[in-house]
PDB file of C-alpha atoms in Angstrom:
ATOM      1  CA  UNK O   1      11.187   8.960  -7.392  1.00 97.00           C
ATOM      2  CA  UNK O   2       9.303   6.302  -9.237  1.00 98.00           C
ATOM      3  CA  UNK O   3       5.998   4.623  -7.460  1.00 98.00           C
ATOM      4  CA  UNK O   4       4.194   1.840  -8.638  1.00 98.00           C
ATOM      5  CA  UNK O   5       0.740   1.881  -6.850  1.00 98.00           C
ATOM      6  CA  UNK O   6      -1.202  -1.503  -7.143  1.00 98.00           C
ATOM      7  CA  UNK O   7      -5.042  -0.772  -6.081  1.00 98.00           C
ATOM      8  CA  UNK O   8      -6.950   2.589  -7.057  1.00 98.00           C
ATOM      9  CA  UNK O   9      -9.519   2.857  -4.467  1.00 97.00           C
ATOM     10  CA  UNK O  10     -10.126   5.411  -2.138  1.00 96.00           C
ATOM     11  CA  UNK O  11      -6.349   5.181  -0.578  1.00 95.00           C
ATOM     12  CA  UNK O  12      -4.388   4.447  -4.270  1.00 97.00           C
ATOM     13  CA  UNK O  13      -5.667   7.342  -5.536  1.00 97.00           C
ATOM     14  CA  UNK O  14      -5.495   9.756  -2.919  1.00 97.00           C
ATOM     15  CA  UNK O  15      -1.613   8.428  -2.728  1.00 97.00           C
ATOM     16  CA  UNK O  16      -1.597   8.702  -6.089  1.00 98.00           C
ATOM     17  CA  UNK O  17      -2.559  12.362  -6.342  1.00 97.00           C
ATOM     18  CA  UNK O  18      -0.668  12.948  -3.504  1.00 97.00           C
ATOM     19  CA  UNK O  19       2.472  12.128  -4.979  1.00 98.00           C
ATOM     20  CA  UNK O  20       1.905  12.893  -8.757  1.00 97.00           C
ATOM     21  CA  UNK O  21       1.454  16.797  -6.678  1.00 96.00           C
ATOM     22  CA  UNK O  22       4.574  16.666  -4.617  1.00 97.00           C
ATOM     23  CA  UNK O  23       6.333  15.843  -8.208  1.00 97.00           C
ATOM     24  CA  UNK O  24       6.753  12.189  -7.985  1.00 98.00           C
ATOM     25  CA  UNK O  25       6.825   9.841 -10.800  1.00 98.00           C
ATOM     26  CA  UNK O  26       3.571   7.730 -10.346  1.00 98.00           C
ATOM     27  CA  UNK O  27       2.051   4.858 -12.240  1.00 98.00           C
ATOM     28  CA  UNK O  28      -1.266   3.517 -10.815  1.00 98.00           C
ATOM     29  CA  UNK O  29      -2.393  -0.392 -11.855  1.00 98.00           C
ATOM     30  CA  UNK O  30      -5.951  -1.362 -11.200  1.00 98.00           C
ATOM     31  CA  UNK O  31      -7.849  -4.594 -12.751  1.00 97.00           C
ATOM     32  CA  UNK O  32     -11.179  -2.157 -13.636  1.00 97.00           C
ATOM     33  CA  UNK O  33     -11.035   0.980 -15.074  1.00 96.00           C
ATOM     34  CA  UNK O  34     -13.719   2.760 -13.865  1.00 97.00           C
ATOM     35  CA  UNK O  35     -11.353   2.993 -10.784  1.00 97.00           C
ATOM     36  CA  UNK O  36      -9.732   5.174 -12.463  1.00 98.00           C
ATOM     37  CA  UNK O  37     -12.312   8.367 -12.498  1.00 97.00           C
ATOM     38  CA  UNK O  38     -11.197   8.782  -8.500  1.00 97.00           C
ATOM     39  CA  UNK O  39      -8.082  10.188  -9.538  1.00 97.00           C
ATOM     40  CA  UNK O  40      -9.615  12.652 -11.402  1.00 95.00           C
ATOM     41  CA  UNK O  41      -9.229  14.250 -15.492  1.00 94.00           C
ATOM     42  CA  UNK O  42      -6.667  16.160 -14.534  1.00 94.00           C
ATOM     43  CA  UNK O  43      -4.548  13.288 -13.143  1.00 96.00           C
ATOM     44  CA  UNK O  44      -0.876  13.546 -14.489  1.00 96.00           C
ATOM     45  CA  UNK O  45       0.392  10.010 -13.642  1.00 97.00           C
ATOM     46  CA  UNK O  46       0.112   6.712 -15.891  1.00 98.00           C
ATOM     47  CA  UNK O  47      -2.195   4.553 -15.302  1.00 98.00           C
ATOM     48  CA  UNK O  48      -2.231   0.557 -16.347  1.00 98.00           C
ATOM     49  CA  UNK O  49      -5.535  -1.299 -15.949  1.00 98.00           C
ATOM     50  CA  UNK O  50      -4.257  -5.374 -15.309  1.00 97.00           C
ATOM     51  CA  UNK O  51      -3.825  -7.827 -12.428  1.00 95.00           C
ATOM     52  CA  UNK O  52      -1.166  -6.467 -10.068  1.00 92.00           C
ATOM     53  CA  UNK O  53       0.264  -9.848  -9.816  1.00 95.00           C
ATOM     54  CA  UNK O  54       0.784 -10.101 -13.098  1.00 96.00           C
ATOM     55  CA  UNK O  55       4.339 -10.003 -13.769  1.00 95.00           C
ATOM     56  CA  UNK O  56       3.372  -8.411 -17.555  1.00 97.00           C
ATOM     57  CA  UNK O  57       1.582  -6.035 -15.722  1.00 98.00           C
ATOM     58  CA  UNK O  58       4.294  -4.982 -13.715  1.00 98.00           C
ATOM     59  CA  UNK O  59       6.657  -4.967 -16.459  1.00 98.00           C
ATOM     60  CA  UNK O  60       3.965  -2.406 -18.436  1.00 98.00           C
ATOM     61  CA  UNK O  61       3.781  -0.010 -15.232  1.00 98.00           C
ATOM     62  CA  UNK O  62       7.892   0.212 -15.341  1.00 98.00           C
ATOM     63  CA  UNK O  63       8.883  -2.349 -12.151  1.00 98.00           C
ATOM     64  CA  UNK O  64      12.142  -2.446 -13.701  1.00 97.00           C
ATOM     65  CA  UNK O  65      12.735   0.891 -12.827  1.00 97.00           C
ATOM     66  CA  UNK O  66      10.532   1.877  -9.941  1.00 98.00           C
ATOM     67  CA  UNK O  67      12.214   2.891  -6.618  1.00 98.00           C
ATOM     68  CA  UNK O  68       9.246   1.296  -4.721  1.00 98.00           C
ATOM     69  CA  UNK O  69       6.033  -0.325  -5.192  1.00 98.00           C
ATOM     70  CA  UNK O  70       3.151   0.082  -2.919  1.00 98.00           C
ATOM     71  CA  UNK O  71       0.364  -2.073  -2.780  1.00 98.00           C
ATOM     72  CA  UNK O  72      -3.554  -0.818  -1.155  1.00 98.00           C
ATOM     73  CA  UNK O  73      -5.897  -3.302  -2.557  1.00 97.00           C
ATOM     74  CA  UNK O  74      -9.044  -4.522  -0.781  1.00 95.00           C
ATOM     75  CA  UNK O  75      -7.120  -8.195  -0.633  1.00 96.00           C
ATOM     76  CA  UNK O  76      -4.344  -8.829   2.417  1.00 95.00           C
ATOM     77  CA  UNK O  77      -3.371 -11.849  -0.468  1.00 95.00           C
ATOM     78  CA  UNK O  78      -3.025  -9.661  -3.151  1.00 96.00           C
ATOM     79  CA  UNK O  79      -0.882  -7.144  -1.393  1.00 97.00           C
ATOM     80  CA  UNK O  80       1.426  -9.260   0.108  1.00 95.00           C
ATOM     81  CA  UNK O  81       2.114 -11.157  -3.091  1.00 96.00           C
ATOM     82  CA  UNK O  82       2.329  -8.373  -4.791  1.00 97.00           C
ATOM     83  CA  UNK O  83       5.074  -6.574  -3.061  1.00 97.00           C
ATOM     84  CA  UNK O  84       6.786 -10.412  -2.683  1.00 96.00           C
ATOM     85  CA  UNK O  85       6.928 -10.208  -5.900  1.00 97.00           C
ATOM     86  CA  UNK O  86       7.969  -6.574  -6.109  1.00 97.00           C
ATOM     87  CA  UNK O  87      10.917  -7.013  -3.817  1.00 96.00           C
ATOM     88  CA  UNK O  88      12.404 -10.620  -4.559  1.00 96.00           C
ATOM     89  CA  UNK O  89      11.806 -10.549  -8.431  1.00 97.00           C
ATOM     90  CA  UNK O  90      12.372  -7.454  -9.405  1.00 98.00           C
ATOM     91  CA  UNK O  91      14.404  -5.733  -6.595  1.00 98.00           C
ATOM     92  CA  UNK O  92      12.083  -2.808  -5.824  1.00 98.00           C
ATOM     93  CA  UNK O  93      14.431  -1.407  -2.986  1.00 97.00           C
ATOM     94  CA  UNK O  94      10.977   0.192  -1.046  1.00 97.00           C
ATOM     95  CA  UNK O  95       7.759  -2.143  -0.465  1.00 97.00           C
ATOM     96  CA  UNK O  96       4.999  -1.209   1.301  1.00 97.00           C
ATOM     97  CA  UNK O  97       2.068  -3.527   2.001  1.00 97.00           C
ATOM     98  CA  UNK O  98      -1.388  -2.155   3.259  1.00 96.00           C
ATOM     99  CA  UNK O  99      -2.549  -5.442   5.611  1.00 95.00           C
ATOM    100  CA  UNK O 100      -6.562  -5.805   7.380  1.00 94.00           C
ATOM    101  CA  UNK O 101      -5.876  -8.388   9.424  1.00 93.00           C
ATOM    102  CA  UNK O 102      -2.875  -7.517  12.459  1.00 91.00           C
ATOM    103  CA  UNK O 103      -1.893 -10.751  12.361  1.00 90.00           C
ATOM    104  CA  UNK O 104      -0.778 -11.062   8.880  1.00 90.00           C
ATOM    105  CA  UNK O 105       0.787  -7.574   9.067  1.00 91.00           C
ATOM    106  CA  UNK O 106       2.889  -8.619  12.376  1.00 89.00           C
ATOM    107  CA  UNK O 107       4.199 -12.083  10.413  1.00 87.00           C
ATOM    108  CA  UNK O 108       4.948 -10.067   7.415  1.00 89.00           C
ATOM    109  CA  UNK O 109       7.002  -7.507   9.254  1.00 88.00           C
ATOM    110  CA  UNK O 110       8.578 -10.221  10.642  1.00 88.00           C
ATOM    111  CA  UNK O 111       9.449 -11.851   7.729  1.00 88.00           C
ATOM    112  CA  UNK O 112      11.121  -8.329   6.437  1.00 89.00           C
ATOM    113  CA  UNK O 113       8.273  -7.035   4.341  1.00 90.00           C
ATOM    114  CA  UNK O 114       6.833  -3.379   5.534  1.00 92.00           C
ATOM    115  CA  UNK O 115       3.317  -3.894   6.240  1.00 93.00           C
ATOM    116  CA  UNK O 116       0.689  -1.041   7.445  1.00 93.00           C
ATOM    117  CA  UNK O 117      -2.104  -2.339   9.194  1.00 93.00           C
ATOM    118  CA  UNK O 118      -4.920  -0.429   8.824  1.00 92.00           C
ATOM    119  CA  UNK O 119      -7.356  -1.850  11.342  1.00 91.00           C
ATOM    120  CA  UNK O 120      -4.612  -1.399  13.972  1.00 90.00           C
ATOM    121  CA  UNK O 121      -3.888   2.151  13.229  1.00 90.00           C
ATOM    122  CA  UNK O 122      -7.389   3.113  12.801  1.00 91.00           C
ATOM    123  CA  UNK O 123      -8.531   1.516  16.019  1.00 89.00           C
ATOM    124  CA  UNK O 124      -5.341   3.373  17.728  1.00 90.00           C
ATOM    125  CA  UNK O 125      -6.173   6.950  16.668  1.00 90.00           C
ATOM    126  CA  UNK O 126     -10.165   6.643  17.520  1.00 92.00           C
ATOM    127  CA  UNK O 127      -9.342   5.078  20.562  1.00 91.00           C
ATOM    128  CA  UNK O 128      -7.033   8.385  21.453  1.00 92.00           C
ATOM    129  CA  UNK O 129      -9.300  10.652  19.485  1.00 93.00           C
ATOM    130  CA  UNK O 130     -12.481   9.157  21.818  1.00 94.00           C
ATOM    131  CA  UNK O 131     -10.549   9.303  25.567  1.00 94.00           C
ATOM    132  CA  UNK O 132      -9.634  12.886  24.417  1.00 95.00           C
ATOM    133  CA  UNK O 133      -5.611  12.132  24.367  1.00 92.00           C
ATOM    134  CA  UNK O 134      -3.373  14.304  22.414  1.00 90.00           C
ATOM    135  CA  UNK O 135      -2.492  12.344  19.327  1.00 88.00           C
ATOM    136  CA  UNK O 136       1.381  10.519  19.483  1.00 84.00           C
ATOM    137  CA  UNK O 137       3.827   9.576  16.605  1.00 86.00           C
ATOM    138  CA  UNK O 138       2.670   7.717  13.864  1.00 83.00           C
ATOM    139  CA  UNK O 139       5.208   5.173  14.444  1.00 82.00           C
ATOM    140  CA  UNK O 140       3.491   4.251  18.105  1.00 81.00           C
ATOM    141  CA  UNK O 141       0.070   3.749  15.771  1.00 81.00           C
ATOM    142  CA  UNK O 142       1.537   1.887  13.640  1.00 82.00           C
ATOM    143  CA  UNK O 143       3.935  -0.490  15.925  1.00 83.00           C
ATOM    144  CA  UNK O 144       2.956  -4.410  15.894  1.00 80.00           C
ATOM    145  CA  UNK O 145       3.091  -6.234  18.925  1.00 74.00           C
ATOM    146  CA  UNK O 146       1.715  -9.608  19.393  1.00 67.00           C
ATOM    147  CA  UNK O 147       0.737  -9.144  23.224  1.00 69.00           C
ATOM    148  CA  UNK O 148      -0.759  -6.026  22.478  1.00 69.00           C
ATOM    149  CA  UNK O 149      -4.986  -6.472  22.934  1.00 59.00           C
ATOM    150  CA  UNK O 150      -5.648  -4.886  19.580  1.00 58.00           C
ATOM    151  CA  UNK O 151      -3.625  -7.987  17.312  1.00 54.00           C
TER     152      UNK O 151
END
């Protein structure tokens, strides 16, 4: 499979390495290349320092071709248009968005993008983790719900 990771911070490139281990096809864009030293020398993936909105940029990481395009920056902007981009223009069949704020996660899910919020999964597992409950699905941390007290 061919990934496209936008953002190489502390999540891109431990995806990243992930991935490139499990025998993936990975190619890593970040806008400053010193991000690139988390990944490591021995780091067998590409790696394409640009704007992730950039279409060029995409082009250069292979968007043409990738089978799905993941996008972890620090920016909920940035991520969303990025995989917009991702999935309308260039017909990346998987998309995943990594989304701070709940609220922007829950209307981007709605709108058909996959979005994982962060803040809401976090808060989930060390709210379990602190009342001592054994630890549920993944799918339960990550579920969006606008009456829920956490979005």
């Amino acid at each position: 499979m061919k990934v496209i990771i936008l953002g190489c911070g502390r999540i891109g490139s431990t995806l990243a390495r992930s991935l490139v281990r499990d025998g993936e096809d990975v190619t890593i864009i970040d806008r400053t290349s010193t991000a690139f030293r988390r990944l490591g020398p021995d780091f067998k993936g590409k790696m394409v320092l640009g704007n992730g909105i950039d279409e060029e940029v995409m082009l250069k990481a292979g968007i043409k071709d990738a089978d799905a395009f993941i996008a972890v920056t620090n920016g909920d902007n940035t991520n969303i248009m990025s995989v917009q981009i991702a999935k309308e223009k260039f017909h990346v069949p998987k998309v995943i968005a990594r989304i701070y704020d709940p609220i922007r996660a829950y209307a981007y899910r709605e709108l058909g993008l996959q979005t994982i919020c962060t803040t809401v999964v976090g808060a989930r597992l060390i709210k379990d983790t602190l009342l001592g409950k054994e630890l549920g699905a993944m799918a339960d941390y990550c579920a969006l719900n606008p009456e829920d007290p956490v979005i």
